[in-house]
XYZ file of C-alpha atoms in Angstrom:
73
model
C -0.002 -0.004 0.000
C 1.356 3.430 -0.930
C 2.181 5.856 1.850
C -0.145 8.846 2.127
C 1.737 12.132 2.345
C 0.021 15.141 3.905
C 0.828 18.595 5.231
C -1.492 20.518 7.527
C -1.314 23.970 5.934
C -3.693 25.661 8.392
C -5.511 24.498 11.511
C -8.869 26.256 11.328
C -11.093 24.935 14.129
C -11.830 22.139 16.576
C -15.453 21.087 16.038
C -15.678 18.621 18.945
C -13.565 16.560 21.327
C -14.068 12.943 22.374
C -13.547 11.674 25.959
C -10.212 10.057 24.999
C -8.906 13.313 23.562
C -9.536 12.735 19.852
C -10.683 15.925 18.140
C -12.842 16.449 15.076
C -11.055 19.259 13.278
C -11.499 21.491 10.255
C -8.102 22.001 8.621
C -6.627 23.023 5.301
C -4.505 20.046 4.171
C -2.342 19.299 1.150
C -2.581 15.597 0.240
C 0.284 14.003 -1.733
C 1.731 17.439 -2.674
C -1.579 18.501 -4.241
C -3.482 21.738 -3.844
C -4.705 22.229 -0.257
C -8.294 21.198 0.478
C -10.580 21.828 3.431
C -10.712 18.691 5.513
C -12.960 17.482 8.349
C -11.745 14.402 10.246
C -10.871 13.052 13.680
C -7.286 13.412 14.934
C -5.535 11.707 17.847
C -4.482 13.882 20.808
C -0.861 14.008 19.589
C -1.859 14.586 15.943
C -0.055 11.498 14.622
C -3.122 9.401 13.756
C -6.289 10.265 11.893
C -9.700 8.763 11.301
C -11.815 8.740 8.178
C -12.856 12.135 6.985
C -13.919 14.223 4.047
C -11.927 16.703 1.962
C -13.623 19.553 0.117
C -12.361 21.946 -2.527
C -12.929 25.680 -2.037
C -15.908 25.533 -4.434
C -17.440 22.540 -2.618
C -17.006 24.272 0.741
C -18.703 27.415 -0.633
C -21.685 25.329 -1.817
C -21.878 23.600 1.586
C -21.736 26.983 3.334
C -24.679 28.198 1.257
C -26.685 25.098 2.154
C -25.863 25.468 5.870
C -26.766 29.177 5.775
C -30.232 28.213 4.501
C -30.867 25.671 7.280
C -32.753 26.663 10.395
C -30.426 25.498 13.155
């Protein structure tokens, strides 16, 4: 299996924290030397392990923002 290379370009926000210290974070991440994407996923307390997540381009994030703005929360 090929190694996944990533660089956290910007830590934007912690969305939640689990009892064992794992955090769901919104970050800007470059995957395999590609253009940075907005990324939501769980990270271990020391930041060395990650869970499954979702990466969004700037355009996808803008569409999601519009949808969330229209919701009554």
